Structure formats: C-alpha cells, structure tokens
XYZ file of C-alpha atoms in Angstrom:
727
model
C -0.092 0.155 -0.050
C 2.711 2.204 0.872
C 4.694 1.374 -2.529
C 1.633 2.203 -4.359
C 1.363 5.475 -2.451
C 4.748 6.327 -3.101
C 4.801 5.867 -6.725
C 1.461 8.072 -6.993
C 3.047 10.986 -5.222
C 6.179 10.526 -7.633
C 3.991 10.587 -10.368
C 2.239 13.571 -9.430
C 5.743 15.312 -8.286
C 6.845 14.514 -11.926
C 3.924 15.696 -13.572
C 3.747 19.141 -11.651
C 7.784 19.613 -12.619
C 6.808 18.874 -16.255
C 3.888 21.425 -16.198
C 6.206 23.520 -14.437
C 9.021 23.253 -16.887
C 6.519 23.760 -20.084
C 5.352 26.837 -18.442
C 8.806 28.251 -17.846
C 9.682 27.264 -21.280
C 6.638 29.171 -22.618
C 7.369 32.232 -20.176
C 11.302 32.552 -20.874
C 11.324 31.141 -24.265
C 8.587 31.928 -26.608
C 8.234 35.458 -25.215
C 11.909 35.945 -25.624
C 12.410 34.604 -29.172
C 11.216 37.787 -31.149
C 13.237 40.013 -28.749
C 16.277 37.489 -29.194
C 16.922 37.694 -32.879
C 16.370 41.484 -32.865
C 19.293 41.471 -30.124
C 21.154 39.066 -32.476
C 21.265 40.937 -35.677
C 20.493 44.383 -34.331
C 17.796 44.601 -37.302
C 14.063 44.701 -37.472
C 12.336 41.141 -37.448
C 9.413 39.842 -39.067
C 8.399 36.389 -38.376
C 5.113 35.002 -40.151
C 4.588 31.970 -37.153
C 5.867 30.545 -33.964
C 5.631 27.151 -33.445
C 6.622 25.183 -29.827
C 7.429 21.584 -30.020
C 8.425 18.870 -27.684
C 9.563 16.058 -29.134
C 11.189 15.027 -26.983
C 12.712 18.506 -26.030
C 11.235 21.417 -26.597
C 11.865 23.851 -29.690
C 10.820 26.611 -31.513
C 9.731 26.401 -35.202
C 9.857 29.942 -36.867
C 8.337 30.163 -40.168
C 9.032 32.837 -43.063
C 11.535 34.585 -40.653
C 12.609 38.244 -42.472
C 15.008 40.470 -41.478
C 15.601 44.117 -43.180
C 18.107 46.473 -42.525
C 18.409 49.363 -45.132
C 19.908 47.374 -48.209
C 20.411 44.073 -46.269
C 17.842 41.525 -46.168
C 17.629 38.119 -44.637
C 14.953 35.656 -45.348
C 14.578 32.333 -43.755
C 11.695 30.004 -44.384
C 12.044 27.775 -41.524
C 14.231 28.141 -38.516
C 14.311 25.625 -35.639
C 15.737 26.605 -32.265
C 16.741 24.293 -29.654
C 17.229 25.896 -26.239
C 19.125 24.574 -23.217
C 16.798 22.977 -21.036
C 18.253 23.365 -18.027
C 19.360 26.650 -18.303
C 15.746 27.849 -18.859
C 14.522 26.401 -15.888
C 16.690 28.893 -13.981
C 15.507 31.304 -16.363
C 18.285 32.134 -18.244
C 18.357 31.847 -21.693
C 21.052 29.701 -23.873
C 20.927 28.077 -27.361
C 22.023 24.818 -28.106
C 20.991 24.345 -31.496
C 19.902 26.144 -34.623
C 18.825 25.098 -37.729
C 18.477 27.204 -40.809
C 16.461 25.777 -43.911
C 17.181 27.724 -47.202
C 18.181 30.752 -45.654
C 18.383 33.446 -48.435
C 20.788 36.308 -47.773
C 21.346 39.606 -49.693
C 23.748 42.391 -48.397
C 26.080 44.910 -49.753
C 29.637 43.943 -50.127
C 30.982 47.354 -48.853
C 29.388 50.204 -47.963
C 30.148 53.758 -49.627
C 32.611 55.541 -47.348
C 33.159 52.622 -45.181
C 36.752 50.700 -45.061
C 38.546 48.645 -42.826
C 39.601 51.636 -40.160
C 36.314 53.215 -40.163
C 33.680 53.398 -37.675
C 30.996 52.735 -39.988
C 32.037 49.290 -40.616
C 29.482 46.340 -39.753
C 32.050 44.485 -37.529
C 30.621 41.576 -36.190
C 30.683 40.619 -32.256
C 28.833 37.343 -30.913
C 26.095 38.091 -28.310
C 26.288 36.193 -25.221
C 22.787 33.842 -26.484
C 24.562 32.950 -29.713
C 23.959 28.968 -30.459
C 26.427 26.575 -29.563
C 25.854 24.783 -32.952
C 24.300 25.967 -36.503
C 23.540 24.356 -39.033
C 22.867 25.595 -42.360
C 20.941 23.865 -44.999
C 21.387 24.845 -48.756
C 21.622 28.537 -47.952
C 22.247 31.453 -50.614
C 24.499 34.310 -49.799
C 24.412 37.427 -52.352
C 26.680 40.289 -52.327
C 25.699 43.342 -54.123
C 26.853 46.574 -55.413
C 30.526 45.832 -56.134
C 30.216 42.336 -57.994
C 27.928 40.816 -60.525
C 28.029 37.388 -59.574
C 25.618 34.590 -59.213
C 24.660 33.817 -55.326
C 26.764 31.683 -53.210
C 25.314 28.198 -52.000
C 26.138 27.210 -48.671
C 25.896 24.159 -46.271
C 27.705 24.044 -43.249
C 27.718 22.698 -39.845
C 29.138 24.982 -37.422
C 30.350 25.551 -33.458
C 30.733 28.799 -31.433
C 34.247 29.621 -31.057
C 35.637 31.419 -28.102
C 35.266 34.600 -28.843
C 34.207 37.085 -31.666
C 31.814 36.230 -34.383
C 33.947 33.170 -35.310
C 32.726 29.538 -35.919
C 34.568 26.091 -35.615
C 33.588 24.491 -38.815
C 32.877 20.647 -38.771
C 32.121 20.576 -42.324
C 30.813 23.198 -44.994
C 30.280 23.453 -48.801
C 30.278 26.692 -50.885
C 29.257 25.495 -54.215
C 30.017 28.366 -56.581
C 33.565 28.772 -55.007
C 33.797 24.987 -55.085
C 35.141 24.742 -51.494
C 34.366 21.766 -49.241
C 36.294 22.111 -45.808
C 36.518 21.736 -42.150
C 37.804 24.196 -39.864
C 37.723 27.365 -38.268
C 35.842 30.623 -39.810
C 35.831 34.234 -38.690
C 33.720 37.025 -39.803
C 35.111 40.115 -39.076
C 32.672 42.189 -41.067
C 29.789 42.036 -43.415
C 30.155 45.210 -45.154
C 32.467 45.637 -46.294
C 32.894 41.819 -46.228
C 36.174 40.692 -44.155
C 36.169 36.915 -43.600
C 39.142 34.324 -42.398
C 39.016 30.853 -42.960
C 41.392 28.141 -41.509
C 41.162 24.596 -42.742
C 43.044 21.610 -41.721
C 42.067 20.138 -45.377
C 40.106 21.622 -48.176
C 38.314 19.977 -51.294
C 38.120 22.468 -54.414
C 36.305 22.227 -57.582
C 38.897 23.658 -60.201
C 35.886 24.943 -62.758
C 33.786 26.214 -59.753
C 37.185 28.257 -58.339
C 37.931 29.399 -61.796
C 34.951 31.071 -62.433
C 34.952 32.667 -58.952
C 38.254 34.270 -59.694
C 37.420 34.955 -62.664
C 33.884 36.397 -61.874
C 35.076 39.042 -59.211
C 37.952 40.352 -61.263
C 40.820 38.196 -59.616
C 41.927 36.795 -63.025
C 40.929 37.013 -66.762
C 38.710 34.660 -68.463
C 42.309 33.811 -70.805
C 44.630 33.505 -68.284
C 44.690 29.836 -67.041
C 41.290 28.149 -68.922
C 43.106 25.009 -68.707
C 42.804 24.835 -64.618
C 38.896 23.937 -65.113
C 39.819 20.669 -66.568
C 41.639 18.898 -63.674
C 39.978 16.520 -61.749
C 41.701 16.911 -58.082
C 42.068 19.842 -56.295
C 43.310 19.639 -52.528
C 45.030 21.770 -50.001
C 45.943 21.161 -46.429
C 46.677 23.331 -43.584
C 44.666 26.279 -45.465
C 44.770 29.496 -44.725
C 42.056 31.596 -46.700
C 41.141 35.365 -46.497
C 39.062 37.948 -48.413
C 38.742 42.115 -48.079
C 36.171 43.160 -50.332
C 36.679 46.461 -49.599
C 40.519 46.383 -50.374
C 39.748 43.925 -53.302
C 42.416 41.247 -52.019
C 42.555 37.922 -51.280
C 44.879 35.890 -49.525
C 46.194 31.958 -49.472
C 48.330 30.071 -47.457
C 48.815 26.193 -47.643
C 51.020 23.842 -46.338
C 50.307 21.587 -49.123
C 48.699 21.746 -52.388
C 47.353 18.394 -54.759
C 46.419 18.808 -58.653
C 45.708 15.930 -59.807
C 48.986 13.993 -59.772
C 50.995 16.882 -59.059
C 51.882 18.291 -55.550
C 53.305 21.305 -53.742
C 54.223 22.581 -50.361
C 54.727 26.261 -48.788
C 52.211 27.946 -51.035
C 51.543 31.787 -50.177
C 49.379 33.410 -52.927
C 48.271 37.291 -52.676
C 45.785 38.187 -55.055
C 43.905 41.457 -55.853
C 41.303 42.487 -58.486
C 42.754 42.794 -62.089
C 45.097 40.087 -61.919
C 47.433 41.526 -59.871
C 49.104 38.641 -57.397
C 52.310 37.182 -55.817
C 52.847 33.663 -55.012
C 55.579 31.699 -53.534
C 55.885 28.021 -53.320
C 58.704 26.238 -51.540
C 58.357 23.071 -53.835
C 55.939 21.821 -56.599
C 56.135 18.451 -58.308
C 54.665 18.597 -61.873
C 53.312 15.763 -63.771
C 54.954 16.546 -67.108
C 52.378 14.341 -69.167
C 48.992 15.971 -67.274
C 50.854 19.010 -67.941
C 50.859 18.396 -71.467
C 46.997 16.947 -71.381
C 46.001 20.009 -69.962
C 47.559 21.881 -72.479
C 46.321 20.113 -75.434
C 42.797 21.130 -73.928
C 43.168 24.605 -74.984
C 43.870 26.131 -78.551
C 46.824 27.978 -77.223
C 48.593 24.629 -76.395
C 47.744 22.839 -79.353
C 49.044 25.612 -81.422
C 52.295 25.795 -79.673
C 52.672 22.146 -80.042
C 51.826 21.661 -83.541
C 54.175 24.563 -84.477
C 57.007 22.726 -82.477
C 56.174 19.466 -84.100
C 56.053 20.840 -87.654
C 59.485 22.808 -87.071
C 60.827 19.487 -85.992
C 59.405 17.079 -88.390
C 57.661 15.053 -86.169
C 53.974 13.725 -85.862
C 53.755 14.578 -81.948
C 56.052 15.059 -78.728
C 54.702 13.670 -75.581
C 56.749 14.305 -72.049
C 56.477 11.707 -69.204
C 57.643 12.323 -65.783
C 58.023 14.901 -63.147
C 59.084 18.390 -63.565
C 60.127 19.914 -60.086
C 59.872 23.358 -59.137
C 61.775 24.843 -56.144
C 62.195 28.305 -54.459
C 59.647 29.770 -56.691
C 58.579 33.210 -56.531
C 56.339 35.183 -58.785
C 54.630 38.406 -59.215
C 52.383 40.575 -61.654
C 52.132 43.899 -60.607
C 48.774 46.273 -60.833
C 47.974 47.069 -64.094
C 49.540 50.220 -65.047
C 51.310 51.665 -68.207
C 54.706 50.226 -66.726
C 53.440 47.140 -66.221
C 55.156 44.795 -68.808
C 54.431 41.433 -67.441
C 55.266 38.512 -64.971
C 58.365 38.688 -63.048
C 59.850 36.386 -60.345
C 62.411 33.137 -60.289
C 62.271 29.826 -59.641
C 64.795 26.779 -59.885
C 64.045 23.633 -62.102
C 64.864 20.080 -61.954
C 63.430 16.551 -63.210
C 62.890 13.005 -62.485
C 62.832 10.206 -64.577
C 61.721 12.492 -67.247
C 61.203 11.605 -70.842
C 60.296 12.785 -74.227
C 58.546 10.158 -76.334
C 58.990 11.394 -80.273
C 56.632 10.029 -82.675
C 57.584 10.429 -86.277
C 55.518 11.198 -89.607
C 55.609 7.516 -90.247
C 54.549 6.494 -87.123
C 57.778 5.257 -85.527
C 58.398 5.985 -81.749
C 61.573 6.920 -79.533
C 62.034 7.692 -76.325
C 64.909 10.451 -74.714
C 65.685 10.413 -71.284
C 66.574 13.570 -69.767
C 68.374 11.986 -66.878
C 69.567 15.190 -65.481
C 68.440 18.730 -65.493
C 69.336 21.619 -63.144
C 68.324 25.232 -64.455
C 67.470 28.946 -62.632
C 64.479 30.662 -64.628
C 64.127 34.375 -64.124
C 61.415 36.158 -65.477
C 62.032 39.905 -66.118
C 58.579 41.702 -67.489
C 57.403 38.608 -69.047
C 60.837 37.840 -70.580
C 62.120 34.061 -69.500
C 66.000 34.223 -68.456
C 67.080 30.632 -68.183
C 70.221 29.527 -66.924
C 70.955 26.039 -67.642
C 73.657 24.407 -65.376
C 73.345 20.803 -66.383
C 71.141 19.362 -69.400
C 71.977 15.404 -70.186
C 70.285 13.781 -72.307
C 70.128 10.212 -73.479
C 69.115 8.513 -76.760
C 67.063 5.105 -76.463
C 68.754 4.155 -80.008
C 72.251 5.124 -78.665
C 74.440 8.521 -78.134
C 74.025 11.373 -75.316
C 73.819 14.966 -75.452
C 75.238 17.449 -72.794
C 74.696 21.196 -72.698
C 74.941 24.143 -70.597
C 73.259 27.358 -71.539
C 72.040 30.892 -70.658
C 68.963 31.695 -73.023
C 66.619 34.706 -73.124
C 63.105 34.515 -74.499
C 61.858 35.650 -76.966
C 65.186 34.041 -78.385
C 67.879 36.327 -78.825
C 70.917 34.470 -80.495
C 72.974 37.617 -79.591
C 72.187 37.404 -75.734
C 72.425 33.449 -75.619
C 75.165 31.440 -74.303
C 75.917 27.681 -74.597
C 78.576 24.630 -74.764
C 77.057 21.797 -76.045
C 78.586 18.231 -76.981
C 76.807 15.317 -78.641
C 78.199 11.957 -79.482
C 76.248 9.762 -82.033
C 73.167 10.881 -80.359
C 70.596 9.239 -82.415
C 67.089 10.423 -83.412
C 65.331 7.967 -85.617
C 67.513 7.841 -89.053
C 69.521 10.996 -87.654
C 73.007 10.601 -86.192
C 74.852 13.575 -84.798
C 78.138 14.214 -83.209
C 78.823 17.782 -82.379
C 80.732 20.406 -80.688
C 79.436 23.975 -80.326
C 80.087 26.946 -77.760
C 79.365 30.355 -77.668
C 81.118 32.309 -75.291
C 80.397 36.229 -76.348
C 77.725 37.759 -78.099
C 78.906 37.608 -81.673
C 80.823 34.140 -82.249
C 79.493 30.386 -82.449
C 82.144 27.783 -82.801
C 81.141 24.605 -84.234
C 82.445 21.263 -85.757
C 79.564 18.902 -86.827
C 79.075 15.429 -88.593
C 75.547 14.363 -89.227
C 74.678 11.288 -90.465
C 71.251 10.257 -92.354
C 70.626 6.893 -93.724
C 73.492 7.229 -96.515
C 73.763 10.589 -96.548
C 76.664 12.319 -94.683
C 77.046 16.106 -93.573
C 80.136 17.602 -91.848
C 80.653 21.240 -91.245
C 83.367 23.098 -88.959
C 83.924 26.986 -88.491
C 82.165 29.528 -86.721
C 78.882 31.539 -86.947
C 78.668 35.491 -86.233
C 75.714 37.148 -85.104
C 74.708 40.313 -86.435
C 76.120 43.193 -84.248
C 72.789 45.502 -85.051
C 69.781 45.398 -87.202
C 71.633 46.800 -90.214
C 74.406 44.286 -90.651
C 73.584 40.557 -91.580
C 74.736 36.990 -90.643
C 77.671 35.641 -91.245
C 79.305 32.180 -91.391
C 83.176 31.416 -92.293
C 83.313 27.133 -92.699
C 86.751 25.981 -92.524
C 85.191 23.337 -94.629
C 81.472 21.657 -95.735
C 81.198 18.363 -97.065
C 77.920 16.928 -98.435
C 77.720 13.275 -99.518
C 74.420 12.053 -101.187
C 74.571 8.613 -102.818
C 73.042 8.250 -106.250
C 69.453 6.825 -106.027
C 69.029 4.237 -108.573
C 65.386 4.233 -109.241
C 63.733 0.946 -110.613
C 62.225 0.879 -113.952
C 58.783 0.164 -113.108
C 58.962 2.930 -110.324
C 60.140 5.051 -113.205
C 57.372 4.949 -115.247
C 54.747 5.897 -112.463
C 53.836 9.379 -113.009
C 54.130 11.420 -109.725
C 53.112 14.903 -109.697
C 55.843 17.198 -108.464
C 55.535 19.427 -105.436
C 54.902 23.139 -105.926
C 57.591 25.275 -104.319
C 56.449 27.321 -101.231
C 59.081 29.362 -99.673
C 56.783 31.290 -97.260
C 58.808 30.260 -94.361
C 62.143 32.135 -96.023
C 60.017 35.127 -96.493
C 58.006 37.825 -94.176
C 61.238 38.722 -92.077
C 64.257 41.005 -92.899
C 67.114 38.636 -93.159
C 70.717 38.871 -94.765
C 73.572 36.795 -94.280
C 76.723 35.844 -95.763
C 78.427 32.245 -95.442
C 82.149 31.713 -96.556
C 83.162 28.443 -97.121
C 86.750 27.770 -97.834
C 86.737 24.014 -98.707
C 83.113 22.520 -99.878
C 82.582 19.092 -101.216
C 79.180 17.862 -102.460
C 80.191 14.077 -103.574
C 83.254 14.608 -105.437
C 82.890 17.682 -106.467
C 85.500 19.969 -104.794
C 84.158 23.408 -104.653
C 86.617 26.047 -103.081
C 86.310 29.803 -102.089
C 82.499 29.533 -102.022
C 80.701 32.577 -100.663
C 76.748 33.009 -100.391
C 75.008 36.163 -99.787
C 71.186 36.138 -98.758
C 68.563 38.398 -98.091
C 65.252 37.749 -97.521
C 62.206 40.238 -97.718
C 58.825 40.248 -97.032
C 57.889 39.354 -100.793
C 61.320 38.245 -102.449
C 64.359 36.566 -101.242
C 67.688 36.958 -103.158
C 70.622 34.466 -103.266
C 74.006 35.204 -104.718
C 76.797 32.443 -104.504
C 80.264 32.321 -106.177
C 82.975 30.011 -105.963
C 85.475 27.888 -107.476
C 85.207 23.982 -109.334
C 89.130 23.556 -110.121
C 89.629 26.391 -112.272
C 86.084 26.896 -112.985
C 84.549 30.198 -111.882
C 80.776 29.783 -110.772
C 78.477 32.351 -110.472
C 74.412 32.173 -109.708
C 71.680 34.512 -108.721
C 68.658 33.139 -107.387
C 64.966 35.051 -106.865
C 62.708 33.432 -104.513
C 59.219 34.188 -104.581
C 56.361 32.809 -102.380
C 55.809 30.079 -105.128
C 58.256 30.709 -107.989
C 62.007 30.463 -108.317
C 63.644 31.930 -111.018
C 67.610 31.575 -111.671
C 70.624 32.614 -113.738
C 73.888 30.830 -113.637
C 77.076 31.185 -114.996
C 80.189 28.959 -115.820
C 83.575 30.268 -116.722
C 86.691 28.655 -116.862
C 90.166 28.390 -118.153
C 92.428 25.958 -118.173
C 90.625 23.547 -116.009
C 92.085 19.607 -115.845
C 89.708 17.855 -118.005
C 90.086 14.514 -116.091
C 89.446 16.145 -112.953
C 86.423 17.945 -114.035
C 85.165 14.414 -115.882
C 86.043 12.737 -112.256
C 83.151 14.675 -110.533
C 80.560 12.644 -112.710
C 82.446 9.540 -113.395
C 85.841 8.596 -111.533
C 86.356 5.479 -114.342
C 85.817 7.554 -117.249
C 88.271 10.166 -116.095
C 91.120 7.747 -116.773
C 90.798 7.584 -120.344
C 90.848 11.289 -120.984
C 93.655 13.881 -121.035
C 93.445 17.814 -121.877
C 92.498 21.250 -120.656
C 89.090 22.954 -120.891
C 88.082 26.314 -121.276
C 84.452 26.646 -120.708
C 81.561 29.329 -120.838
C 78.171 28.632 -120.152
C 75.204 30.688 -119.088
C 71.641 29.058 -117.860
C 68.610 30.611 -117.119
C 65.439 28.928 -115.598
C 61.986 29.776 -113.665
C 59.493 27.528 -112.273
C 56.911 26.845 -109.520
C 58.076 23.429 -108.992
C 61.146 20.904 -110.101
C 59.763 20.011 -113.224
C 58.600 23.311 -114.483
C 61.923 24.413 -113.697
C 63.848 21.930 -115.607
C 61.409 22.334 -118.542
C 61.843 26.174 -118.587
C 65.751 25.932 -118.929
C 67.445 28.405 -121.331
C 71.021 28.826 -122.146
C 73.964 28.619 -124.388
C 77.653 27.443 -123.734
C 80.964 27.206 -125.546
C 83.768 25.260 -124.717
C 87.474 24.439 -125.887
C 89.678 21.653 -124.872
C 93.691 22.034 -125.840
C 95.543 18.585 -125.888
C 92.772 16.287 -126.137
C 93.934 13.092 -125.751
C 91.797 9.271 -125.648
C 93.812 6.431 -124.586
C 93.745 2.809 -125.540
C 90.887 2.785 -128.182
C 91.046 -0.857 -128.385
C 89.495 -1.086 -124.934
C 87.730 2.351 -124.634
C 84.894 2.906 -122.375
C 81.656 2.207 -124.165
C 80.473 5.712 -123.265
C 83.169 7.070 -125.722
C 82.259 4.933 -128.567
C 81.436 7.812 -130.539
C 84.941 8.565 -131.552
C 85.263 4.944 -132.515
C 81.935 5.422 -134.404
C 84.601 8.542 -136.311
C 87.252 6.121 -136.928
C 84.807 3.767 -138.769
C 83.698 6.341 -140.895
C 87.033 6.462 -142.431
C 87.888 2.925 -142.042
C 90.646 3.464 -139.262
C 91.174 0.474 -137.484
C 93.094 1.234 -133.898
C 95.729 -0.878 -133.048
C 96.068 -2.137 -129.004
C 96.851 0.497 -126.903
C 96.657 3.459 -129.493
C 95.358 6.413 -128.975
C 93.723 9.502 -130.571
C 95.189 12.985 -130.289
C 93.566 16.285 -131.265
C 95.329 19.347 -130.801
C 92.092 21.393 -130.181
C 88.518 20.602 -129.875
C 85.884 22.888 -130.082
C 81.647 22.787 -129.169
C 78.969 25.509 -129.628
C 75.636 24.604 -127.849
C 72.074 25.409 -126.689
C 69.961 24.194 -123.759
C 66.590 24.041 -124.095
C 64.896 22.276 -121.282
C 66.353 18.707 -120.771
C 67.953 19.002 -124.254
C 71.439 19.996 -125.118
C 71.263 20.860 -128.810
C 75.032 21.258 -130.272
C 75.000 23.977 -133.103
C 78.468 22.864 -133.851
C 81.806 21.205 -133.283
C 85.123 20.944 -134.341
C 87.822 18.466 -133.877
C 91.373 19.111 -135.084
C 94.096 16.388 -134.728
C 96.787 14.847 -137.269
C 95.090 11.498 -137.236
C 91.261 12.674 -138.327
C 89.121 16.029 -138.553
C 85.740 15.963 -137.807
C 82.996 18.606 -137.775
C 78.903 18.831 -137.489
C 76.319 19.242 -135.090
C 73.728 16.758 -132.991
C 71.724 16.696 -130.049
C 72.047 15.090 -126.640
C 69.119 14.378 -124.422
C 70.186 14.372 -120.567
C 67.444 11.981 -118.917
C 67.694 9.344 -121.911
C 71.698 10.067 -122.211
C 70.916 9.642 -126.024
C 73.507 11.100 -128.323
C 72.757 12.203 -131.994
C 75.671 13.599 -134.407
C 75.714 14.412 -137.970
C 78.761 15.647 -139.618
C 81.657 14.686 -141.940
C 84.959 13.398 -141.173
C 88.477 13.553 -142.676
C 91.191 10.762 -142.878
C 94.887 11.247 -142.713
C 95.079 10.657 -146.293
C 92.805 13.761 -147.073
C 89.430 11.351 -147.794
C 86.332 12.901 -146.558
C 83.104 10.911 -145.336
C 79.857 11.792 -143.823
C 78.779 10.219 -140.435
C 75.743 9.776 -138.665
C 76.159 8.597 -134.813
C 73.222 7.461 -132.573
C 74.014 6.074 -129.312
C 72.583 5.700 -125.933
C 75.595 6.283 -123.249
C 75.382 4.150 -120.600
C 76.818 4.494 -117.255
C-alpha cells in the first residue's frame, strides 16, 4: 500500500515539474524569441509564425523569418531553435542548436565611405546567447553593388568559437567557390566583407574556383582556362582570407594536390585586375598531365603543333616529373609600366622522358637524366640558366649542354656549350661540339648522318652586331655526300606529280647574311672559296653565290617568290684539267682522257616546281679543249664509243694500246629544257678531223651527231651517230 502511494506521489511531482517546465519554457523562451532574434542581428525582425514543439525536447519552429535593415535582407523560410533546457529552468536563455533551412541573404559587399578602419564598418561581435551549434541547409548568400556574380550556395555545420564572430566548422561547402572544408571560420565584417578561413583540409572544385576568380575580377578569362579541366584539387593547412573593401584575397597552404601534381609551402596574395604575388617552396608537376591539360586549349595545341612541324615530327609527349623549387612570382597592378610577370624559380626533373613520334608512326624515347636550371622572369621575359642538361637516346648516344637563354629567343644574348656523341634520333645521328662564349661568335664542328647521307661542317657563325648588318658564317670545310639513288624502271614509269614550291617560311622577315666556305665537297665535286649572300624580304628573297670548281669560276643569282623560283647561272673556266672535271661525274671515265678545258656557259630557269623549272631551262655554252687525248682505243669505255664511230667512218682500225690525239676541240651548244642542242663541234687532229652538229638528251643519255670526217689521207666521209651512253 505504501509502495503504491509512493508511486502516485512521485508521478504527481513529476507531472508538476513537467508542467512547470513547460510553463517556464513558454514564459522565458517563446516570449523572448522575437527580442532575442532582434538583439542578435540588431535589425528589425518579422516572423509569420512561431510554433512550440516537444519531441522529446522543446524547440521553437519559426516560419518565414524576415530581417530587413537598409539594403541588407535575410529571408529564412524555416528556423528551428533548440534551447538549453537546464538553463531555461533557472530563467537563463541559452541556445544549444539552431537549424536554418534555405536561408537567403542579400547584403552590400561594402558600403560607400566604409573601409577597414572606419567606425561605420559593420564589425560583428557574437551575442552571449549565440547558439553553440548552427546547421545551415542550402543557404544562399548574394553580395551586391560591387560584384556582378551569382549567389553563393552554402551548406555548413558550425560550432561557436571562443570569442568574436567565429565558428569551428565541422563540415561546410560553398558550391560557387567549389570549397568543401572543415576548420575555423571568422567573420570580421559583413560590409565590407571580411572573413578568414582556416581549414585542415579543403577539397576544391577547379572549374567552380576558376569561375569565382574570373567572376570577381581576380583573373581574366584567358589566363589559365586549362585549370577548369583538372580532376583533383586539394589543400591542407589552408589559410584563406578575403577583404572586399581592399579587393584582396590571401591564400596560404601547407600542401597542394592537383591531379598527380603536388606542392608545399604555398603563399598567394591576389588583387582585382589580375595582380598577384605567389611563392612556393616546392612543386612536383606531372609532365604528362601538364601536356594533356595544355592540349585541351587552342593555345596549347597551336604551340605543340608549331613545335612538331619545325621538328618534322607527328607528336612530342613528355613523361615523368618536373620539380620547381624556390618559386617566387608576381604580377604588379595593371598600369602603363606593367610589362608582364616577374620572378624566379629553380627547375629540375625526375625520370623525365620525351616520347617522339615520327611522321611515319615510329616512336623513340629521349631520357633527360639530369637537368638543373634557374628561370628568372623580367617583365614577362624568361631568362633561363641551364647548369646541367643531359639527354640520352634510346637508340644510342647522348647530349650534354650548358646554356643561358633569353626568350623570346635572342641569339645575341645567348650563351651555350653543347656536346653530342653519336646522338641518334630516328634515322639521324649527330656528333657535334658547339660553343658560344660571347655575343657574336659561335664555334662549331658537326657531323650529321642520315641513312647514307653524310654532312660535316666546321667553322664559326657570327650573329649580327645590329639590325643593319647581317649574319655571317665562316666555314673551314663543308662536305655533303649523297649517294646516287637508282630508281627501278617500274617505279620510274609511275607518274608522280611534282610538289609545288612554297618559300613562305623564308619570306616575311628581313634577314640578310653571308657564308664563306674555304673548302666545299659535294660528293666528288671539290668546290673552293665559296661565298653565298642571302637577303630575304617580305615579298622576295635573293641568293647570290660564287665559287670555284678547279679552275672553273661559278656564279649564280637566285630570286625566290612565295611559289616561284628564278635562277641564272654562269660558268667560266680557263685551263681546267679535263680528267679532274670528268671525275666529278664518273671517276672511271677520267682515266681515258687528257686535256685542258676552257668553258663559258650561261643558263636561265624559272618555275613553280622542279619539273617546270627543268622544262624552262634556256642557255648557251661554248667549250674548247686543248691537247685532247683519248687513251687505248681498243678497250675504250662504251660511253666514249662515238670516237670509234668517227674512226669507222674513215675505215681506221686502232691497234692495241693506240690512242687518238686532237690538238684542239671546240663545241657550241644551246640548252632547251632537258636537251642540249649541239650547234657545232670541231675536232682537229693529225689522225682525223671532224665537224658537224647534233643533240644530246640528258635524261635518256641519248647522243645524236651528224657531220663529216677527214682522214689522214685527205678523204672526207659523212657520219651519222646515234648512241645511248650507258653509265
């Protein structure tokens, strides 16, 4: 019985306490809600409805809350306020938790006449009753009168800090900024907007963040559009601050990850209009990702295409990691004096490779085993100092270089030393030593091999002293050896359209230069004292060349237009050795002849491709040979068989070892396309004399002669020679 009474009394007491609590909640909480919100914001507050709920703890649900003050507006469709019940029982109002559903905030970014030091700035202080925890669900914040930007969407869960208007953010996201973070958020002022963010980790959406930077005027749309294509963007130990009055944004981060690239020790200060200062302790950049990002923009694709075209490659793709250390870059405020980016950095590499693909689809790797360089930017002009640069080819050979270069490239300011030993790239192999110690002279010694073609050159190259003077090259020797290509008859019969000339790459720039070559060998042609003058203008280019082939003086004038070439050549010689001259064409034939040749020839040609150029050939030549002697007529080379035809015309049968002598031989001829029209020839000798004319077809090596021959006895007979001179 006593037990039942105890239960009844306890239930009555509990009911009284519950009713009392509800009364206290109603008295102290509901009646103070509107005043509380007004005190928190220092603004006028209008609420459509307030509901008191108990499930299981009491909370207020406020609907369609509107706060208005001048140009600032806050609209909250639903607000749930959870008090601290224990405090309410004592009459003290303390808030434990507040949930804001779809709040919409519109406020001035900064007010006229209000700055960071003004007393009119809306500096924020937290009221004593500010809740310990706030959840914001899909909030919108729009700053007006300074920025033309879309509202920011914010979702966050925050806890009250120790003092000031500060929060410990457990998780938050700002969609338009692309931020997802946890850390500490401090609001110093709403007008002008001043906030600080400290986040142990922050995930950033690259496209959204780039949109924020361009939308708020920190970057132009064309600065780094490739950033939007990145997939992963993270920071650690982030410190982020914004001051809308000063138009500044500061970022510090202990670590940064962008896809497979990473960095540490980042410090960035940005201002509106594209001004910034950035420093970075170290950045490891994936070369492949950097290349792929560049290919997504027209600017990057055009640069790569230009490089491939100049190198005659289908593609160039990097692999490995570029390492940048001690990075310090700045772009001062946009003014007339501002000429571009300034700063410096050190560049190295780790497992860096270049994968080259030839035009026919073959691939080859170049391994850059060691690179150590400093890059300094002066008003947008990079100055690169390369201490070490070592490259090894997968097919053999290596290249070592040291250099100091200025971009846009200026040869006069460049300094370098390079050494290549059997360095192979596809079908090319190069051995070279080159050095440039001063502004003008580059000394080199080079051997290049391409399949069976070999080119070697040694000498020096002079850079122009000024815009008036031209380039100059002094070569001790130049040798070009290209083996004769034998074309199969079936291939030769296939008609292939010749490629039209295109000299656009040589025109459009005002370039002039001179090359002097002491000894120049083209296969077995030993030229000497060769001098070449070059001048290229916007519409035309001019090449003047002179030199010697034995005692023959050679001169040529060539005029280049965009798709046309015109050339005039002159050959003069006095007393040149006939065997030496013949040896340039056929060594084995030279042993059968002796004599000295005097030659004068002029040739003109013009055309838009090689075929038209050959067809257009017009010219004339005259030649005289003193002391012409043909050896061993009985075993004469078939290419000289027309001399036997002359002897047959007068029934002269040479004995073994017998030769044929002419005191003088003369010929006058005209050139028309691929044919040489022999207007007249005259052979004067003791054994026979012959005269006449004819024709020689160069492509067919077809000789036709008609004339008369006089024997030693004085008889005169006619002859008609029709021979193909097979080599």
